Coordinates of C-alpha atoms in Angstrom, one line a residue:
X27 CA 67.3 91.1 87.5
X28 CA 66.9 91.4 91.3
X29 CA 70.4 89.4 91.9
X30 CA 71.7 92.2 89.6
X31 CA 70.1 94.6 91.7
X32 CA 71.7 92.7 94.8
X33 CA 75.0 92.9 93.8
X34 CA 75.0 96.6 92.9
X35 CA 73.6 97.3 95.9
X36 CA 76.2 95.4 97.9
X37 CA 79.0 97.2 95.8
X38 CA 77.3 100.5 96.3
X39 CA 77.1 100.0 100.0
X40 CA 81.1 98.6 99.9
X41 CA 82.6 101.8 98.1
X42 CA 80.1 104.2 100.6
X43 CA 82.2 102.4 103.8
X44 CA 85.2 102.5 101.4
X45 CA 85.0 106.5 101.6
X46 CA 83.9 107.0 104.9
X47 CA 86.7 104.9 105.7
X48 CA 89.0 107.3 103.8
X49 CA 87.1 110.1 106.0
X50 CA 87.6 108.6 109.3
X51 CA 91.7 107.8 108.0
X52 CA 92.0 111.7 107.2
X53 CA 92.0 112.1 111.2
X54 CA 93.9 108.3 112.4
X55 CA 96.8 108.7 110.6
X56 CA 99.3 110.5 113.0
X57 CA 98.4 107.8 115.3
X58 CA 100.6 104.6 113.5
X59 CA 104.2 106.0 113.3
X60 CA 106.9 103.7 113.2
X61 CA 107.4 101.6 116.5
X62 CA 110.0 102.2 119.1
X63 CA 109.7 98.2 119.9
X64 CA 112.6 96.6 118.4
X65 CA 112.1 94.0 115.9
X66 CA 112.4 90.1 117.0
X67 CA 115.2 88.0 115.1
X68 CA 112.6 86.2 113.9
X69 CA 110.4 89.4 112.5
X70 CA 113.7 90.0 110.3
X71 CA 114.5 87.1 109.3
X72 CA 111.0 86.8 108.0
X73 CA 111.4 90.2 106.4
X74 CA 114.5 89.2 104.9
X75 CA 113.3 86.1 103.4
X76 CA 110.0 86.1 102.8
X77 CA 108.5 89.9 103.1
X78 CA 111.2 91.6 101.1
X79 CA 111.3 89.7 97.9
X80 CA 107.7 91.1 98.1
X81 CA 108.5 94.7 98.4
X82 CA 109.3 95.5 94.9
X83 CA 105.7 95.1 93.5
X84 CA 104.7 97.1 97.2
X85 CA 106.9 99.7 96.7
X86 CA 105.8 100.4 92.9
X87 CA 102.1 100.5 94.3
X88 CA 103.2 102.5 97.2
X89 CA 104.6 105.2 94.6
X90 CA 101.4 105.3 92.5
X91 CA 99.0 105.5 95.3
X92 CA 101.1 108.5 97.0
X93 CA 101.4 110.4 93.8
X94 CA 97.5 109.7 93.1
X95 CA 97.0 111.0 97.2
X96 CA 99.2 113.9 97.0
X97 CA 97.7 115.1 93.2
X98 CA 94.4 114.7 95.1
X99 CA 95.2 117.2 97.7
X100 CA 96.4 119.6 96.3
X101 CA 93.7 120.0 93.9
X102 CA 91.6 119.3 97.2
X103 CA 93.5 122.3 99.2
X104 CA 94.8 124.7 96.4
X105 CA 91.6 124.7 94.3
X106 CA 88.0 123.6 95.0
X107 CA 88.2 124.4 99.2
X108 CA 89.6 127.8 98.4
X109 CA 86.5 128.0 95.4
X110 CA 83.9 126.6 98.0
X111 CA 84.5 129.1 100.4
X112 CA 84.6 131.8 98.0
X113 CA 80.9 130.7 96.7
X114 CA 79.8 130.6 100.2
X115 CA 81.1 134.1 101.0
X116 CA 79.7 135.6 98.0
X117 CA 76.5 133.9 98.1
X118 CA 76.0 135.2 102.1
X119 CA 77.3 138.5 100.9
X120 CA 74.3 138.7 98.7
X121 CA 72.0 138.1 101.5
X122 CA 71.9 134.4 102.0
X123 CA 71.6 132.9 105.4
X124 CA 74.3 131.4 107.7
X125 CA 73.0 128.2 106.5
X126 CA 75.3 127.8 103.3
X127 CA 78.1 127.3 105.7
X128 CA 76.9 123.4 106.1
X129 CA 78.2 123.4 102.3
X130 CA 81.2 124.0 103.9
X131 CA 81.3 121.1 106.1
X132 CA 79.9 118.8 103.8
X133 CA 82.5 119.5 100.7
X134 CA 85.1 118.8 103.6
X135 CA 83.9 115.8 104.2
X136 CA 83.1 114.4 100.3
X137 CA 86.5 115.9 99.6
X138 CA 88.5 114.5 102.2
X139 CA 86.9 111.3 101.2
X140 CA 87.8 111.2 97.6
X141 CA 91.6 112.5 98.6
X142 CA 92.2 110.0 101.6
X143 CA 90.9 107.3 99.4
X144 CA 94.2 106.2 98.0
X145 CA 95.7 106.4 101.1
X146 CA 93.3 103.7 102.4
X147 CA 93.4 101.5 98.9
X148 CA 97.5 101.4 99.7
X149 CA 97.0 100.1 103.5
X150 CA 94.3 97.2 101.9
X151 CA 96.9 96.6 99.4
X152 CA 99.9 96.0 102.2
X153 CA 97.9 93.9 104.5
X154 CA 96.9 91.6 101.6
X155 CA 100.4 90.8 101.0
X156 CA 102.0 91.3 103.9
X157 CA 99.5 90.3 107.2
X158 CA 99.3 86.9 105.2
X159 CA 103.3 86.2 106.0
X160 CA 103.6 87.7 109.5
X161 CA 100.9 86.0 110.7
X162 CA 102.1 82.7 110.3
X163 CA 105.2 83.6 112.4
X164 CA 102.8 82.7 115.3
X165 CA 101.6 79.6 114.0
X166 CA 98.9 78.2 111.9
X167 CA 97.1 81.6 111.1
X168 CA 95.2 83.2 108.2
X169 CA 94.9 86.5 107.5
X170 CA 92.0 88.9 106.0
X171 CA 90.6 92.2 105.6
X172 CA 87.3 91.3 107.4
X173 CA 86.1 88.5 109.7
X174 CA 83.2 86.3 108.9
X175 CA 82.1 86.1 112.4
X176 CA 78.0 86.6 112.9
X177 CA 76.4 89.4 115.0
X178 CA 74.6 86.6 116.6
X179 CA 77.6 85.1 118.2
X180 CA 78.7 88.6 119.6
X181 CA 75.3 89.1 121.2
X182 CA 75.0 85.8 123.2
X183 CA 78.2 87.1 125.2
X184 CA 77.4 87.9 128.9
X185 CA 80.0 90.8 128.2
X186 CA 78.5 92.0 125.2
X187 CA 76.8 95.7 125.2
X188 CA 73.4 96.2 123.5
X189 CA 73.9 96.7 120.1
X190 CA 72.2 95.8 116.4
X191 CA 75.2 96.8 113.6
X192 CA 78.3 95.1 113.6
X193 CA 81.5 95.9 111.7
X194 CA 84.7 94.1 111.5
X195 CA 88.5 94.6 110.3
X196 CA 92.2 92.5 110.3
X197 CA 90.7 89.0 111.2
X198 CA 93.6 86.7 111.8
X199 CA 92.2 82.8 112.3
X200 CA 94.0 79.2 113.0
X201 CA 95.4 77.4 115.1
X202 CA 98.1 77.0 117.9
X203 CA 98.6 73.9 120.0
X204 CA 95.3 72.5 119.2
X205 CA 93.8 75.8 120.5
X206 CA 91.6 77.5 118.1
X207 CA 92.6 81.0 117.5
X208 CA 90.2 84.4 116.1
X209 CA 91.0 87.7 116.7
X210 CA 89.3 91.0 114.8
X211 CA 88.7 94.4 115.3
X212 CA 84.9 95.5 115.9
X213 CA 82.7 97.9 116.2
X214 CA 79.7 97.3 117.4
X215 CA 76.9 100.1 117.4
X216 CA 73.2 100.5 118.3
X217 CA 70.3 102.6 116.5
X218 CA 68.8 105.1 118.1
X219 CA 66.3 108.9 117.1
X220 CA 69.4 110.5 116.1
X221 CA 71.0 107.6 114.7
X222 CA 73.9 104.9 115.4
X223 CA 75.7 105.6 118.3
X224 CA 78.9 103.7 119.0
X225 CA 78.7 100.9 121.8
X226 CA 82.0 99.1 121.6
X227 CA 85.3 99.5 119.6
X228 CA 88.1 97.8 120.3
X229 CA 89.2 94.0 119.2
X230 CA 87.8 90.5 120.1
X231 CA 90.2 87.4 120.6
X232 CA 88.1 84.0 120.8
X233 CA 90.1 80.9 122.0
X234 CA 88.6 77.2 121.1
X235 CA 89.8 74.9 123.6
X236 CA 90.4 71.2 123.1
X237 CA 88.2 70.4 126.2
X238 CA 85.3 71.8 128.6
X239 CA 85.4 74.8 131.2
X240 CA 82.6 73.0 132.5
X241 CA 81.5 76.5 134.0
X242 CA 80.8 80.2 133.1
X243 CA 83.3 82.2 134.6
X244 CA 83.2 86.3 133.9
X245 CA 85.9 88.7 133.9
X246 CA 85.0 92.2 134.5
X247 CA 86.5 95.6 134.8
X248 CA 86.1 96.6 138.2
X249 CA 83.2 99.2 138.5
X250 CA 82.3 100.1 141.6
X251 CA 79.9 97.9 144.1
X252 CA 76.6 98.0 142.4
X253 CA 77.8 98.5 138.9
X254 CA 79.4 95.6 139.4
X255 CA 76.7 93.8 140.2
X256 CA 73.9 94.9 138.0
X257 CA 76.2 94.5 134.8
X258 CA 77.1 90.9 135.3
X259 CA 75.4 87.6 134.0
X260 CA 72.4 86.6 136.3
X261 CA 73.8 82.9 136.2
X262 CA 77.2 83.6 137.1
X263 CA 75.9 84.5 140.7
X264 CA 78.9 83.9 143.0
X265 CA 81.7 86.4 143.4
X266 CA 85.0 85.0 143.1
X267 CA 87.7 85.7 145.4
X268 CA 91.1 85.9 144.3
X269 CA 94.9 86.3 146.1
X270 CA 96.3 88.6 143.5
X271 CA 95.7 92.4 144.9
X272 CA 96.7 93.7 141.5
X273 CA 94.0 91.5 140.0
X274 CA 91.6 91.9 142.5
X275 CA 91.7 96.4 141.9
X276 CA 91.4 95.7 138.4
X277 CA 88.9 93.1 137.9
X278 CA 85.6 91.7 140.0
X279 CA 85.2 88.3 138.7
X280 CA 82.0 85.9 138.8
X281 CA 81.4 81.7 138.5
X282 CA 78.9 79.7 138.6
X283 CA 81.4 77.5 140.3
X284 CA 84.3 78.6 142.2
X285 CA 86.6 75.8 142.5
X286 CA 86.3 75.6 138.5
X287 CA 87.1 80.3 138.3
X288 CA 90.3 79.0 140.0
X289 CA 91.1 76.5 137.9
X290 CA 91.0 78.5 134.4
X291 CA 92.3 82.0 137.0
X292 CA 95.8 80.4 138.1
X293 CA 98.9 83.1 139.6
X294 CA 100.5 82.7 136.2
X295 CA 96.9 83.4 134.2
X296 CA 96.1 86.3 136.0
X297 CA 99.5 87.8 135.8
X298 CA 99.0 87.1 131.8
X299 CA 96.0 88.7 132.0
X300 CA 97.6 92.0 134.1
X301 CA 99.6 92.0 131.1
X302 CA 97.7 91.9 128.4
X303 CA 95.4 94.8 130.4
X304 CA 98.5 97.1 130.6
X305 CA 99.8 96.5 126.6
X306 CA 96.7 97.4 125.2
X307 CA 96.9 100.5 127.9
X308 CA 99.6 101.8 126.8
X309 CA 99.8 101.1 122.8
X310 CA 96.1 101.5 122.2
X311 CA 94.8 103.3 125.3
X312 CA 92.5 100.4 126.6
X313 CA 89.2 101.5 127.9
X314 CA 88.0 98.6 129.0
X315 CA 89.1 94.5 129.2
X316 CA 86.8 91.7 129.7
X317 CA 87.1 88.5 129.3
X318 CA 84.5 85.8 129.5
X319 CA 85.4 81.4 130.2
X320 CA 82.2 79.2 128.8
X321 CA 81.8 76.0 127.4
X322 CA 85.0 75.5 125.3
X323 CA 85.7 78.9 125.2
X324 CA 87.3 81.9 126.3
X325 CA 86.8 85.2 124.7
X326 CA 88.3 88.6 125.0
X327 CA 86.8 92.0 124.6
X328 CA 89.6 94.9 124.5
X329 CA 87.8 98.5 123.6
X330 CA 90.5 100.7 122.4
X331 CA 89.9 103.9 119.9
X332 CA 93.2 103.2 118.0
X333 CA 93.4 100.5 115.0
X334 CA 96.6 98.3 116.4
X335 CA 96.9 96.7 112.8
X336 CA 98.4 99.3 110.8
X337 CA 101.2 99.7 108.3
X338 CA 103.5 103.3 108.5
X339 CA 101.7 106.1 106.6
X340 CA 101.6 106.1 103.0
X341 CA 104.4 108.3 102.5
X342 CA 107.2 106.2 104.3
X343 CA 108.8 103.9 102.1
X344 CA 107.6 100.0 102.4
X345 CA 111.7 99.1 102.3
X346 CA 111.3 100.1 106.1
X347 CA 111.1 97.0 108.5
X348 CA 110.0 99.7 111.1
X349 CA 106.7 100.0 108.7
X350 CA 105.7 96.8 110.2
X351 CA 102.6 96.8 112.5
X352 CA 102.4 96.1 116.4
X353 CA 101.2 92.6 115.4
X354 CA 104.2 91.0 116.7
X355 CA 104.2 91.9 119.9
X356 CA 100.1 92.0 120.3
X357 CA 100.2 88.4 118.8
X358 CA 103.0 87.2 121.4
X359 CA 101.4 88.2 124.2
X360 CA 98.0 87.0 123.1
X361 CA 99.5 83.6 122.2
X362 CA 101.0 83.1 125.5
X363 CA 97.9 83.5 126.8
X364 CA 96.3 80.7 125.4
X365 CA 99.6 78.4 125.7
X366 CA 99.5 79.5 129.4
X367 CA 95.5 78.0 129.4
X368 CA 95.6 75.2 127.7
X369 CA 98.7 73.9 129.8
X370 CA 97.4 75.2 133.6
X371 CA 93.8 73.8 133.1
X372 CA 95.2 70.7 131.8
X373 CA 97.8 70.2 134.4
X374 CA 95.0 71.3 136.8
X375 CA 92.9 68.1 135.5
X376 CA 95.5 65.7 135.6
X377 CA 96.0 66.3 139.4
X378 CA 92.2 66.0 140.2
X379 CA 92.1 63.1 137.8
X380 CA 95.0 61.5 139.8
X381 CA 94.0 62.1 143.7
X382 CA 90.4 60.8 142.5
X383 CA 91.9 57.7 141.2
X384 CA 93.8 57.4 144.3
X385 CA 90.9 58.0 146.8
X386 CA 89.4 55.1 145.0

């Protein structure tokens, strides 16, 4: 009885995100038009090949969920709104207080659920049969709706904020030149009187290396002086100086070993890095990029308030290859990044390795 009790309670709790999902979608959409980026050879020929013979059974679902969204608001729009507000009008009219008005707000926001909803079961439906197949353009990837990855592991991050509720969307995972790869979206929020507020949103990319940092080595948005200081990690004590001016504006960086910061923050790195910053400035409007180097790891915060993993609205027709998300060129830059790591800090090794064999 109580397992039964658990799972209704988990599906309960699934389709409550599901509609405040919908909600949240109602005021997103305009935000994921078709790209002005062109698509790569490779993007078509995956289209072509692998993504099209697909689209038939997409296209069909398309067409149901549309009609089932655009049934749902009219009858949201032409009929119960206009029959809310009448009822509120006529019930103030008859003396009632102001306060009937929240029945306003809060039949917008139950209706708008239960319209947007189809809208949102179409995207699920796209990324399940799509992500799958343009993901492994990149390499060795995986694809799904959420990421498994613990609230624990966020937390221990230097560049973490506070937070106690963690939620996660489009986790991609693999593998790429023996580099592990994770990327998802999150948002991370923290309880407080008047209830959640939101602490970060944006996307996390987590890089596995085949070999040791042997250091703790934080990249930070540049804040000013003492904001600088307070927010970094009490270990990583010693400020990094770098020759990149660009670099230097945009980030303050700490070590606990300097020789080791320079290693892993090589010319070609940083101006990776640079780039990185400005894509996610421009197609998601970045607010802030940190990245953090320890043990065999190097992890990426990115808070944006756009979702970067979204197929073409609902109405616009899945035959499209300009429906395609962003991932293509997100994933090629982040990619590059950790090709351009794995290779510098190995090359970097290999000289030390050889001058100490020499000195010998």
């Amino acid at each position: 009885m109580s397992s039964d009790k658990h799972e209704f309670a988990d599906f309960l709790s699934k389709e409550i995100k599901g509609y405040i999902d919908a909600l949240s979608l109602r005021f997103r959409r305009h935000k994921k038009n078709a790209t002005d980026v062109p698509a790569s050879d490779t993007l078509k020929n995956t289209f072509e090949h692998e993504i099209k013979p697909k689209l038939d059974l997409i296209e069909q679902q398309r067409d149901s969920f549309n009609s089932e969204f655009e049934k749902r608001n009219r009858l949201l729009n032409f009929k119960v709104f206009p029959a809310v507000v009448m009822i509120v009008l006529l019930v103030v009219a008859l003396g009632g207080d102001g306060s009937f008005f929240s029945t306003l707000i809060f039949a917008f926001c139950i209706g708008t659920s239960w319209a947007y909803k189809p809208a949102l079961d179409y995207i699920h439906f796209y990324k399940r049969n799509v992500m799958p197949i343009l993901v492994k353009m990149y390499g060795e990837f995986s694809y799904s709706l959420t990421s498994e990855i613990k609230k624990d592991e966020i937390k221990k991050l230097a560049i973490s904020p506070s937070f106690d509720h963690i939620e996660t969307e489009d986790s991609i995972v693999g593998e790429l030149d023996n580099i592990g790869f994770q990327f998802c979206e999150l948002k991370l929020e923290r309880s407080g009187n008047n209830g959640r507020h939101t602490m970060f949103k944006g996307c996390m990319v987590k890089l596995t290396m085949p070999f040791d940092f042997n250091s703790h080595t934080i990249v930070q948005q540049d804040r000013g002086k003492v904001a600088n200081w307070l927010t970094k990690d009490p270990k990583a004590t010693q400020k990094v100086e770098l020759e990149n001016n660009y670099f230097e504006q945009a980030f303050e960086v700490f070590s606990t070993d300097q020789v080791l910061a320079r290693y892993i923050l090589t010319p070609v790195m940083m101006e990776q890095i640079l780039a990185l910053y400005t894509m996610f400035m421009h197609k998601a409007g970045a607010q802030s990029f940190e990245c953090e180097f320890i043990d065999n790891t190097a992890i990426f915060l990115i808070s944006y308030k756009a979702n970067l993993i979204e197929p073409a609205w609902i109405s616009q027709s899945a035959y499209d290859i300009d429906a395609l998300p962003l991932i293509e060129q997100e994933l090629e830059l982040l990619t590059s990044i950790s090709k351009q790591l794995n290779l510098d800090l190995m090359a970097a090794r290999k000289v030390s390795s050889a001058q100490m064999a020499v000195n010998q």
